[in-house]
PDB file of C-alpha atoms and ligand atoms in Angstrom:
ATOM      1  CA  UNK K   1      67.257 104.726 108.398  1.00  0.00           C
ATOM      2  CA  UNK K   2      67.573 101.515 105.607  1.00  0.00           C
ATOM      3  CA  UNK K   3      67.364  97.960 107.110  1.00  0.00           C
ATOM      4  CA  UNK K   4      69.675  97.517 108.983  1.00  0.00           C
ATOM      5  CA  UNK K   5      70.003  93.733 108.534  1.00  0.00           C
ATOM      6  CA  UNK K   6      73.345  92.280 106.894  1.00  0.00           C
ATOM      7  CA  UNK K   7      72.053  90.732 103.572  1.00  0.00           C
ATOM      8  CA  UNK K   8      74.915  87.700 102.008  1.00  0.00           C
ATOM      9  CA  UNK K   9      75.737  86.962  98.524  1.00  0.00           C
ATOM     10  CA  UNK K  10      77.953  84.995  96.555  1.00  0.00           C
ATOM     11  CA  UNK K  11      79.342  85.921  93.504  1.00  0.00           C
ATOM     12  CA  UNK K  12      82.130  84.595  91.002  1.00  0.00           C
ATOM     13  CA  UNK K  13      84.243  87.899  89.932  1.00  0.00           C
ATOM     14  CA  UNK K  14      86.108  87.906  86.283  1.00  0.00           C
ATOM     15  CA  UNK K  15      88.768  85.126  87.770  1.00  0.00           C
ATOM     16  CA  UNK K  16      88.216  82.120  89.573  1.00  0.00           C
ATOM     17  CA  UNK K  17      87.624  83.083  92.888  1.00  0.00           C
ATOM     18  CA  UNK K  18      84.377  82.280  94.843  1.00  0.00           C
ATOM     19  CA  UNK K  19      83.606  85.826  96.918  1.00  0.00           C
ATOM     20  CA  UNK K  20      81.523  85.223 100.051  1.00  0.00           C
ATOM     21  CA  UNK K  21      80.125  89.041  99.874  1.00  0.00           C
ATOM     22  CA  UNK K  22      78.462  90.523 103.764  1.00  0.00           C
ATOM     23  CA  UNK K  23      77.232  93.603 104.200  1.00  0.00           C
ATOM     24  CA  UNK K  24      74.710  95.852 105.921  1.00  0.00           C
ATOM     25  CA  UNK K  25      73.760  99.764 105.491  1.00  0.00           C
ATOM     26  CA  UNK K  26      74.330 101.716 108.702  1.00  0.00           C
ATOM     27  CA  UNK K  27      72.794 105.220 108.602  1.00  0.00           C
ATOM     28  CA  UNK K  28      74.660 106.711 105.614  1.00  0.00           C
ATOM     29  CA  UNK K  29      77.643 104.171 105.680  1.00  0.00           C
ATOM     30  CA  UNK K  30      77.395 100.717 103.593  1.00  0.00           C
ATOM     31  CA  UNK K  31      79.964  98.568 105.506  1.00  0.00           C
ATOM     32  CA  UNK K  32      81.008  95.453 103.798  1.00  0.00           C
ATOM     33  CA  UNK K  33      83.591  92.357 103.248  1.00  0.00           C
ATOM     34  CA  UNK K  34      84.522  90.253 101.274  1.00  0.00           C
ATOM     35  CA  UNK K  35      85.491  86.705 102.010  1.00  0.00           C
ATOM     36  CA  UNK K  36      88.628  84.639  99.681  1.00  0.00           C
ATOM     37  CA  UNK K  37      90.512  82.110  98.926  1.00  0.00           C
ATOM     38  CA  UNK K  38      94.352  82.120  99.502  1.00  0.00           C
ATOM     39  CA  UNK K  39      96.944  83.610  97.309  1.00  0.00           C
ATOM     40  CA  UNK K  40      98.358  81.275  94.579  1.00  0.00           C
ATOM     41  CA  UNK K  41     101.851  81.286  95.058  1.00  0.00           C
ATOM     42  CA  UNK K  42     102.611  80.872  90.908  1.00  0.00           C
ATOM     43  CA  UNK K  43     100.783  82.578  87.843  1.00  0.00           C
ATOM     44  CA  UNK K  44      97.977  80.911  87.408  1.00  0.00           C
ATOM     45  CA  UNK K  45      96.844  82.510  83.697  1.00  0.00           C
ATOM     46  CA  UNK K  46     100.214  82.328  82.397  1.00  0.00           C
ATOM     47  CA  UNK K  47      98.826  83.326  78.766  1.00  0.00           C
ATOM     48  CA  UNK K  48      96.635  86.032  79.660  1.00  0.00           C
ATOM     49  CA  UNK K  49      99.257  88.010  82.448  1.00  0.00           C
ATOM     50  CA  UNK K  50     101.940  87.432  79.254  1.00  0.00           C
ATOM     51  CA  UNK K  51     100.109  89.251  76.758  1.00  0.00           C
ATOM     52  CA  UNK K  52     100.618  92.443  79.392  1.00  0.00           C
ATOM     53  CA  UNK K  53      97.295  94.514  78.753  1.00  0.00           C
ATOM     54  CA  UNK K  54      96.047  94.806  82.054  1.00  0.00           C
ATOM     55  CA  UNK K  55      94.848  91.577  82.669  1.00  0.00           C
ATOM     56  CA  UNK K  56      96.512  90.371  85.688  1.00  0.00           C
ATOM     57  CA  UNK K  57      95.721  87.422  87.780  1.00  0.00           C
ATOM     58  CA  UNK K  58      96.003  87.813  91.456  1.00  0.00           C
ATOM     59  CA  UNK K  59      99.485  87.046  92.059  1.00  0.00           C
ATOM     60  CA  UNK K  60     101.098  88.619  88.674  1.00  0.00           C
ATOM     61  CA  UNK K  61      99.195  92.067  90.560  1.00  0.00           C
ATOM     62  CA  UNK K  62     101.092  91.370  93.406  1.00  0.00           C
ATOM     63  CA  UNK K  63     103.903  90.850  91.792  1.00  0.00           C
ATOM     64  CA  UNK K  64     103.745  94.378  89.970  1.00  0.00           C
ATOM     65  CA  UNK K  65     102.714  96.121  92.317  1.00  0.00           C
ATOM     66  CA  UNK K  66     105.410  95.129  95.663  1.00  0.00           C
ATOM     67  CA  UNK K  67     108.917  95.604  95.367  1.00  0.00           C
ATOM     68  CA  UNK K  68     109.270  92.827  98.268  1.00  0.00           C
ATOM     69  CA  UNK K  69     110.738  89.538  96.405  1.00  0.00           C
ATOM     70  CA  UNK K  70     108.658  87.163  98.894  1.00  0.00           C
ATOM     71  CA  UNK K  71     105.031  87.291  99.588  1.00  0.00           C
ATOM     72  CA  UNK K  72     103.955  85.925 103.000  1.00  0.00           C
ATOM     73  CA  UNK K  73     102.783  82.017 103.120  1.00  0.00           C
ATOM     74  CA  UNK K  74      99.328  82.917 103.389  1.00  0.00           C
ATOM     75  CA  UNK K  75      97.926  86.353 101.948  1.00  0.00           C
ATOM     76  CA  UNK K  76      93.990  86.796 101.076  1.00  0.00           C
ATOM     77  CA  UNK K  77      93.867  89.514  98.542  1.00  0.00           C
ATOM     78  CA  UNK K  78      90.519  89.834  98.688  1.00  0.00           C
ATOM     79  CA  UNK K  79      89.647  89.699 101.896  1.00  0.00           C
ATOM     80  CA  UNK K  80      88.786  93.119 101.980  1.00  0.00           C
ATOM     81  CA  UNK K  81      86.631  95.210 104.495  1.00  0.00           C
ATOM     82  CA  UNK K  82      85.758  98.180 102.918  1.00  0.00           C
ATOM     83  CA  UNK K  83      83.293 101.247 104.890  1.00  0.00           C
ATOM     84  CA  UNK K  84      81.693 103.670 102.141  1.00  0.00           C
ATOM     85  CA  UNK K  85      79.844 107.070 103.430  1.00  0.00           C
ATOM     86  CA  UNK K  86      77.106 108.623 101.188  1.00  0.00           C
ATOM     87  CA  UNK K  87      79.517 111.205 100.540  1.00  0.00           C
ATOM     88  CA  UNK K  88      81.877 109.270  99.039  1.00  0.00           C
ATOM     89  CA  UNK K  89      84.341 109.106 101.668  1.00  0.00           C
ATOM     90  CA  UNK K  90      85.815 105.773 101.173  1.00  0.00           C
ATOM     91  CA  UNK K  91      87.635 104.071 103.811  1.00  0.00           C
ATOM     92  CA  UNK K  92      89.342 100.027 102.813  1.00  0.00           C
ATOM     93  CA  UNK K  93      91.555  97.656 104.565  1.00  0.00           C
ATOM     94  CA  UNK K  94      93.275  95.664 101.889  1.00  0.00           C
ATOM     95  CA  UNK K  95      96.226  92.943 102.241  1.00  0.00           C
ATOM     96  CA  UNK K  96      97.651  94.879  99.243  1.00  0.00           C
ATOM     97  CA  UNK K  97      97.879  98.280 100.733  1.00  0.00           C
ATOM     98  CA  UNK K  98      99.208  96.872 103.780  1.00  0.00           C
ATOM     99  CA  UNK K  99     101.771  95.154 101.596  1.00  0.00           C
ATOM    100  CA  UNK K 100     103.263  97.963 100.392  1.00  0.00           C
ATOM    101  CA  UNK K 101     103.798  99.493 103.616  1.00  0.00           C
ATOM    102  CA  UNK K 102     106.407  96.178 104.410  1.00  0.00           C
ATOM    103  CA  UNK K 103     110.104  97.714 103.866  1.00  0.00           C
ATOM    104  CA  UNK K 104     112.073  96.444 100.588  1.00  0.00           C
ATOM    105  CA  UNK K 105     114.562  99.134 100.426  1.00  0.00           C
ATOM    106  CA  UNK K 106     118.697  98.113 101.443  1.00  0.00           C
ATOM    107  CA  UNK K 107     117.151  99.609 105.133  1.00  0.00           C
ATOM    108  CA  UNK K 108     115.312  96.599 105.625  1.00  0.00           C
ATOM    109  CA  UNK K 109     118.521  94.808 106.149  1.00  0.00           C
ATOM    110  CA  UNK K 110     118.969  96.913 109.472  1.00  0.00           C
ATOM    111  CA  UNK K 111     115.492  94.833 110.726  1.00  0.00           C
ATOM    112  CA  UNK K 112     116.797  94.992 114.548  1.00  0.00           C
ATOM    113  CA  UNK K 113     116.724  90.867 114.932  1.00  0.00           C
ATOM    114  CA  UNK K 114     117.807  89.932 112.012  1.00  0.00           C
ATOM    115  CA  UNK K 115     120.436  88.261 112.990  1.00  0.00           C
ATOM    116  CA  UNK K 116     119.648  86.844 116.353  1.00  0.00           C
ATOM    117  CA  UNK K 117     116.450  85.806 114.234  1.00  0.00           C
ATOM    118  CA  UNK K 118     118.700  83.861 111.631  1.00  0.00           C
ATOM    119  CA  UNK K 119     121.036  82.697 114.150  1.00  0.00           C
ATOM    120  CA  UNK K 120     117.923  80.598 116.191  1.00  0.00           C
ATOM    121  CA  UNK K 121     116.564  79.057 112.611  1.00  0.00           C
ATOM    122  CA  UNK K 122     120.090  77.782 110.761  1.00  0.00           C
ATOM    123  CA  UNK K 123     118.170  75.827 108.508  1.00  0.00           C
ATOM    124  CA  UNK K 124     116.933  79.139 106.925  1.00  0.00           C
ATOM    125  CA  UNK K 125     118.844  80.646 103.992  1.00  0.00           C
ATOM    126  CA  UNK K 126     119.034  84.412 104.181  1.00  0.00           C
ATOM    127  CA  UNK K 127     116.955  86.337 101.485  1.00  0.00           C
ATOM    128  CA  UNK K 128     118.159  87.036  98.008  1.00  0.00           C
ATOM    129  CA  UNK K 129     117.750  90.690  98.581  1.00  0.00           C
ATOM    130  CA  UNK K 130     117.370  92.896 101.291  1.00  0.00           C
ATOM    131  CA  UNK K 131     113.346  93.144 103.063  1.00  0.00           C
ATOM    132  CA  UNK K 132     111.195  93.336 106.060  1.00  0.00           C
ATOM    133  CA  UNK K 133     110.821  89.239 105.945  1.00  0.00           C
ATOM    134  CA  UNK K 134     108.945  90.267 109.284  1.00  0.00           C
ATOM    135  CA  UNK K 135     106.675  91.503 106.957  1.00  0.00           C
ATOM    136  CA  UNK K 136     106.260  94.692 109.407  1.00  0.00           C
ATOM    137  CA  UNK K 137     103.252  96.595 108.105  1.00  0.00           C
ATOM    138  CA  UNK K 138     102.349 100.262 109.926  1.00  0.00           C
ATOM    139  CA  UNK K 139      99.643 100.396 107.860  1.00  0.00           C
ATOM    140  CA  UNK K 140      96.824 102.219 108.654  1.00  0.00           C
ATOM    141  CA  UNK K 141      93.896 101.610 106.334  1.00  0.00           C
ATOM    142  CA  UNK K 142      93.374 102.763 102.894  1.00  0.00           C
ATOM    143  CA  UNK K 143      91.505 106.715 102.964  1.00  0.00           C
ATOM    144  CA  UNK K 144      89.890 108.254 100.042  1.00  0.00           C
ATOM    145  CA  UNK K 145      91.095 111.375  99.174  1.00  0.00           C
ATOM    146  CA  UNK K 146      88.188 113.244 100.062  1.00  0.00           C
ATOM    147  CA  UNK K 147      89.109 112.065 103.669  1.00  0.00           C
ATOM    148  CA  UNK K 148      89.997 114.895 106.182  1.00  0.00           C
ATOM    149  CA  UNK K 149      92.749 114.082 108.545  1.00  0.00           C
ATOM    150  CA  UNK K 150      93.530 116.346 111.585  1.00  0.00           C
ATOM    151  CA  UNK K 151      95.040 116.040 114.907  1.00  0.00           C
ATOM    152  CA  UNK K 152      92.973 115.517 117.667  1.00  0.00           C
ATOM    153  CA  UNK K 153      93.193 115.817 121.200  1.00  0.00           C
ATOM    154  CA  UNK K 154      89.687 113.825 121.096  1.00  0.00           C
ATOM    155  CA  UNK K 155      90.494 109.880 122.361  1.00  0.00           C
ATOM    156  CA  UNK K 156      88.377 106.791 122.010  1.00  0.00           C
ATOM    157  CA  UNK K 157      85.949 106.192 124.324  1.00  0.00           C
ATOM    158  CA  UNK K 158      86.350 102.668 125.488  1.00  0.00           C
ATOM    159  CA  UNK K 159      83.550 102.902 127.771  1.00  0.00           C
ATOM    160  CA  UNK K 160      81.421 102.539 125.102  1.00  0.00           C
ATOM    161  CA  UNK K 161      83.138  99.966 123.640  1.00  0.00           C
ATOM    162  CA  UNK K 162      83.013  97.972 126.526  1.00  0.00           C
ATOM    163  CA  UNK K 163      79.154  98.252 126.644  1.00  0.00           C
ATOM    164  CA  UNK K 164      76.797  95.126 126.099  1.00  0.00           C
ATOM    165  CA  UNK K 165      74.787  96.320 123.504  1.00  0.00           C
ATOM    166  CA  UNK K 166      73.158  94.656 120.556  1.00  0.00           C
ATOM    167  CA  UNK K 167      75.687  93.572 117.848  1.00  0.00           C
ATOM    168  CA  UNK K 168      74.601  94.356 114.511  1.00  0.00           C
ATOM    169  CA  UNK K 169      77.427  93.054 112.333  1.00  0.00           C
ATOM    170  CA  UNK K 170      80.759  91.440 113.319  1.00  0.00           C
ATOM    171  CA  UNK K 171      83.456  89.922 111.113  1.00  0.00           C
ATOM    172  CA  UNK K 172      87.493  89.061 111.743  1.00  0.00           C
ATOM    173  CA  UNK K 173      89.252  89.452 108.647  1.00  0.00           C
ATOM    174  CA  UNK K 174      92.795  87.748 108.204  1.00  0.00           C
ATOM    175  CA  UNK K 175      94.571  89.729 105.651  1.00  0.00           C
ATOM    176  CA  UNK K 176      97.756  87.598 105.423  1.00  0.00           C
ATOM    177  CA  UNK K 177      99.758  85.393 107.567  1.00  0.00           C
ATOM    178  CA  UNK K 178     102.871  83.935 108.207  1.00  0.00           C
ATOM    179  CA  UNK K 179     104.740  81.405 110.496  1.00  0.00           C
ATOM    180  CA  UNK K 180     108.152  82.824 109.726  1.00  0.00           C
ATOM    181  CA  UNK K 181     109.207  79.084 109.470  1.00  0.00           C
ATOM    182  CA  UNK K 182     107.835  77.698 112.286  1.00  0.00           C
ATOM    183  CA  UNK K 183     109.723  80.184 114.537  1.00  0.00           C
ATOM    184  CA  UNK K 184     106.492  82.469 115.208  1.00  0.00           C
ATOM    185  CA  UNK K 185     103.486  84.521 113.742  1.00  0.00           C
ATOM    186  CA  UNK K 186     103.355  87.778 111.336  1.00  0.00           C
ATOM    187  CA  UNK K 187      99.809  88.308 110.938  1.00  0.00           C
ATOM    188  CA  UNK K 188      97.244  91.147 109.772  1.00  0.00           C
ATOM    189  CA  UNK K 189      93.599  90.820 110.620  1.00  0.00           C
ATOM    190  CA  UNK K 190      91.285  93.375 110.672  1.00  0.00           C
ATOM    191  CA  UNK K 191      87.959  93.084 112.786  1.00  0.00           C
ATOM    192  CA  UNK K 192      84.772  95.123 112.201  1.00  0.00           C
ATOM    193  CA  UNK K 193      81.903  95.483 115.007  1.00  0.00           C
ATOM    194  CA  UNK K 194      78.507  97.337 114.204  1.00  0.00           C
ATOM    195  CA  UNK K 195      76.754  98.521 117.228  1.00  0.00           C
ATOM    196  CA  UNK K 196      73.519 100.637 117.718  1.00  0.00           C
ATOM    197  CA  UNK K 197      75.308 103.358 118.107  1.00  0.00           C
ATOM    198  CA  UNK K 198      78.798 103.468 116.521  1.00  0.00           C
ATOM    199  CA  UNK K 199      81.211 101.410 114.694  1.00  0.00           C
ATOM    200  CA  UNK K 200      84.099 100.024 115.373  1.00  0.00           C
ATOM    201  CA  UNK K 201      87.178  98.668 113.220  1.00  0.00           C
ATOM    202  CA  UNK K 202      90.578  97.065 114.782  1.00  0.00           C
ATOM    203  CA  UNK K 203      93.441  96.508 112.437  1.00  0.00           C
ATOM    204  CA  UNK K 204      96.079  94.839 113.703  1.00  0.00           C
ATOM    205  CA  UNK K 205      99.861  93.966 112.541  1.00  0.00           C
ATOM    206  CA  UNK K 206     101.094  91.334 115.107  1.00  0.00           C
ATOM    207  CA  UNK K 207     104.449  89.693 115.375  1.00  0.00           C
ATOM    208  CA  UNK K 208     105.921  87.141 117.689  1.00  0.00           C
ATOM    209  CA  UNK K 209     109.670  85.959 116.410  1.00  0.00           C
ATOM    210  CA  UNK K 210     110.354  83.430 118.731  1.00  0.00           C
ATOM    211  CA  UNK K 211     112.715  84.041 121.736  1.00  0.00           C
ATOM    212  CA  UNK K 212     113.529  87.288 120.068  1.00  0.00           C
ATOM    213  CA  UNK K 213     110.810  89.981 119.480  1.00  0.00           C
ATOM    214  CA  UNK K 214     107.253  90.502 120.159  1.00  0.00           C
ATOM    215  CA  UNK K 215     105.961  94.202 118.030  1.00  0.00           C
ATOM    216  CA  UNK K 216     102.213  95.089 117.170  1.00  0.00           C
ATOM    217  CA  UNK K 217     100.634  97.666 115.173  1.00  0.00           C
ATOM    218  CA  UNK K 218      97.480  98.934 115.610  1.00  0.00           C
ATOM    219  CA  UNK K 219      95.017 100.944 114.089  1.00  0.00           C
ATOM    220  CA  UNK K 220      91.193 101.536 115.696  1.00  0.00           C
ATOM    221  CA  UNK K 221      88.821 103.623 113.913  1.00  0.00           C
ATOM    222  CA  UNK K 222      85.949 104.733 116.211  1.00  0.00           C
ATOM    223  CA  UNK K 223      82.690 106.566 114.653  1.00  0.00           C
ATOM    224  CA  UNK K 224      79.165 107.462 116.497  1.00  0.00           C
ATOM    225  CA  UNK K 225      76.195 107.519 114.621  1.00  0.00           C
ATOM    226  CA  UNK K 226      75.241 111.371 113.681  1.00  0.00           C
ATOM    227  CA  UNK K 227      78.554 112.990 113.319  1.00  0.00           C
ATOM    228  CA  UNK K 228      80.380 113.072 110.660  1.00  0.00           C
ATOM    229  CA  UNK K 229      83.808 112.123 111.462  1.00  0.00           C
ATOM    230  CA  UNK K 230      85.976 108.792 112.319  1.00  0.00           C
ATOM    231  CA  UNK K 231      88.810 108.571 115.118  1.00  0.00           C
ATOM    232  CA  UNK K 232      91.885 106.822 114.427  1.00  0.00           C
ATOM    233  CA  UNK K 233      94.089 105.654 116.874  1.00  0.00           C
ATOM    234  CA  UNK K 234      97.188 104.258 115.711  1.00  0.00           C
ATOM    235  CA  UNK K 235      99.518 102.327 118.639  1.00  0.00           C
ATOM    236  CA  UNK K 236     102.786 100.782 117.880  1.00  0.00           C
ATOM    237  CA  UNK K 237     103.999  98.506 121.261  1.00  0.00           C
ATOM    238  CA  UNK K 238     107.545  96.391 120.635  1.00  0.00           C
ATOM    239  CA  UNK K 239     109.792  94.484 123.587  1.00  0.00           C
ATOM    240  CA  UNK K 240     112.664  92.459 123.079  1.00  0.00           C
ATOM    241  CA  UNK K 241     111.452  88.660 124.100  1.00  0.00           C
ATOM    242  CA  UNK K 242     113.394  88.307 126.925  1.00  0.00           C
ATOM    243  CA  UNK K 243     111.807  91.752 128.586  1.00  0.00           C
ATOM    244  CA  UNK K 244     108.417  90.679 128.505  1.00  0.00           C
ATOM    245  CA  UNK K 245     109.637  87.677 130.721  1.00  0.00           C
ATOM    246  CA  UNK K 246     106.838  85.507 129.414  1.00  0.00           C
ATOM    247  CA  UNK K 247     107.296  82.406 128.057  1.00  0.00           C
ATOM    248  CA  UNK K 248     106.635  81.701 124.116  1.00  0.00           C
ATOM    249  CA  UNK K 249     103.644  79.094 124.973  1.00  0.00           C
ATOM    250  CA  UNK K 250     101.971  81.276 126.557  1.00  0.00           C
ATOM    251  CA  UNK K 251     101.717  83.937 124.412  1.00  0.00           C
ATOM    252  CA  UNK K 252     100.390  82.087 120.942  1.00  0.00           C
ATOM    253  CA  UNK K 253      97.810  84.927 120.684  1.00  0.00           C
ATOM    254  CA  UNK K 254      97.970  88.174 120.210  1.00  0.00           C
ATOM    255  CA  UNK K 255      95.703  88.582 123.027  1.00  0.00           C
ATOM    256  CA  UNK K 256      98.062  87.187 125.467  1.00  0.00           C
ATOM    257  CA  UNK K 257     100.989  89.381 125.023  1.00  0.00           C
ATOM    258  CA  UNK K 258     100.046  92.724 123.365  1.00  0.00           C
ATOM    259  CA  UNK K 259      98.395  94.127 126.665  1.00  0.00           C
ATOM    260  CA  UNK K 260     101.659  93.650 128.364  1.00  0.00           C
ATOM    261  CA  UNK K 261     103.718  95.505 125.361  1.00  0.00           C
ATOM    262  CA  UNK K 262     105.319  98.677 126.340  1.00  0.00           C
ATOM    263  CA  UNK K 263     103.934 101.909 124.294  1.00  0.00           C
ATOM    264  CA  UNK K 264     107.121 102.703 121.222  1.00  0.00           C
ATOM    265  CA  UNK K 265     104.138 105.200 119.591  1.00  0.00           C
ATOM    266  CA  UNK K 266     100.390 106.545 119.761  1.00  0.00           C
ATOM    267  CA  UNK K 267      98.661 109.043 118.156  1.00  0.00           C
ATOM    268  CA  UNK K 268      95.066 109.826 117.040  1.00  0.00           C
ATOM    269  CA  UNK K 269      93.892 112.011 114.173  1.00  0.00           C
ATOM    270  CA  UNK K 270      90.024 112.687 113.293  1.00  0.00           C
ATOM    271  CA  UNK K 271      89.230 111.712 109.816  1.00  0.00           C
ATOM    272  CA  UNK K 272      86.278 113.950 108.484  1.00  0.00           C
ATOM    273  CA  UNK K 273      84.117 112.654 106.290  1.00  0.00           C
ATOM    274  CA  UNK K 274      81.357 114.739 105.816  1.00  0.00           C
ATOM    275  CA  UNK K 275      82.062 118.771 105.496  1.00  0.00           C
ATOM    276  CA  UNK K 276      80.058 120.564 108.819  1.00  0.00           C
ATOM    277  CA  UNK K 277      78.214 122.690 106.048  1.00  0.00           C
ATOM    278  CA  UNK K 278      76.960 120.268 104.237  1.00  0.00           C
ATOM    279  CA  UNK K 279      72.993 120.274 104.746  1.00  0.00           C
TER     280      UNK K 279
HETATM  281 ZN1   ZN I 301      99.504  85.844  86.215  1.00  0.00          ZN
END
């Protein structure tokens, strides 16, 4: 087995933004993230994105690529944990991806608080068009497409989460985040633990409107060293504020409230990243 010791770099990619680069090889994975700066919320190489030739800056991507007319306050697009197998499997969480997972469509209008949501924050003006402004995000990761995924009855074994072994590599990644004007929390973050004997990845969507909803979406991958597939559980929990019977200081975390969610949706698949024949 390589070193298993995280080495750090720094780098300055084709823009202006200082990467803060981790990573460590794990068996035949290279697990690694990448540390950024926030979002600019204007074009900031107004010349360059103009001439239109595939020279973007960050935000004029964004721009092209999400239909949804407002980007949250605070979104770190390259803050990006990314898990490669020798075999090319590929598996990334990236604030973009998630991004485009947030509904823009006339739908969106339908978001189930809207109103009670507008209704508690009267200095808000509604949105020019139609969107999620929850910024609701059931992503699950970004797969390669030589990525396997099949049901699985297999679960997660928490056990061996729960275990005190040796951490390797840890890092909490926040993706994007907003404070919904003051009246709560939208926030991705993905977290990444490297143990002796497995990995372990926790993305999660959380969402506290104030008074009126509480919703998270989560996604755990799971892999043990020496086989050659990933579990993904993927749990959606959602209660109306007033249900949870908690009160809004005391549930600033996500921590605080998300164990005492009720289950909307779980299911785990088995993502396969190495073919069984394969010598
Ligand atoms: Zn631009």
């Amino acid at each position: 087995m390589k070193s298993m010791f995280p080495h750090e770099e720094s780098r300055v990619d084709s823009g202006r933004f200082t990467t803060n680069s981790q990573s460590i090889e794990y068996g035949p994975w290279h697990i690694s993230y990448d540390v950024s700066c926030i979002l600019p919320s204007v074009c900031s190489t107004k010349v360059v994105c103009e001439r239109n030739d595939d020279q973007f800056c960050q935000f004029c991507i964004y721009c092209k690529q999400l239909s949804i007319p407002h980007f949250p306050d605070m979104v770190f697009p390259k803050n990006i944990l990314t898990l490669t197998h020798t075999s090319g499997a590929k598996i990334h969480f990236d604030p973009l991806d998630a991004l485009k997972h947030v509904a823009s469509t006339a739908d969106a209008i339908e978001v189930s608080c809207s109103e009670a949501w507008l209704e508690a924050r009267p200095d808000a003006s509604k949105p020019k068009r139609p969107f999620d402004w929850t910024f609701s995000t059931d992503y699950k990761g970004t797969l390669s497409d030589n990525i396997i995924v099949e049901n699985t009855d297999e679960e997660i074994n928490f056990e061996i989460l729960k275990r005190k072994d040796q951490i390797l590599f840890y890092h909490d990644l926040t993706l994007f985040e907003d404070e919904l004007h003051d009246h709560g929390v939208s926030k991705l973050s993905v977290k990444v633990r490297v143990m002796p004997c497995y990995w372990y990845v926790l993305l999660r969507y959380f969402l506290r409107v104030d008074n009126v909803l509480v919703r998270s979406y989560e996604t755990r991958m799971f892999h043990m060293l020496n086989t050659n597939y990933v579990l993904r559980e993927f749990t959606s929990k959602e209660s109306n504020a007033q249900d949870l019977k908690i009160p809004t200081s005391q549930m600033k975390e996500a921590d605080d409230v998300i164990p005492f969610l009720p289950v909307k949706e779980k299911v785990t698949h088995k993502l396969i990243v190495e073919s069984e024949t394969k010598t």
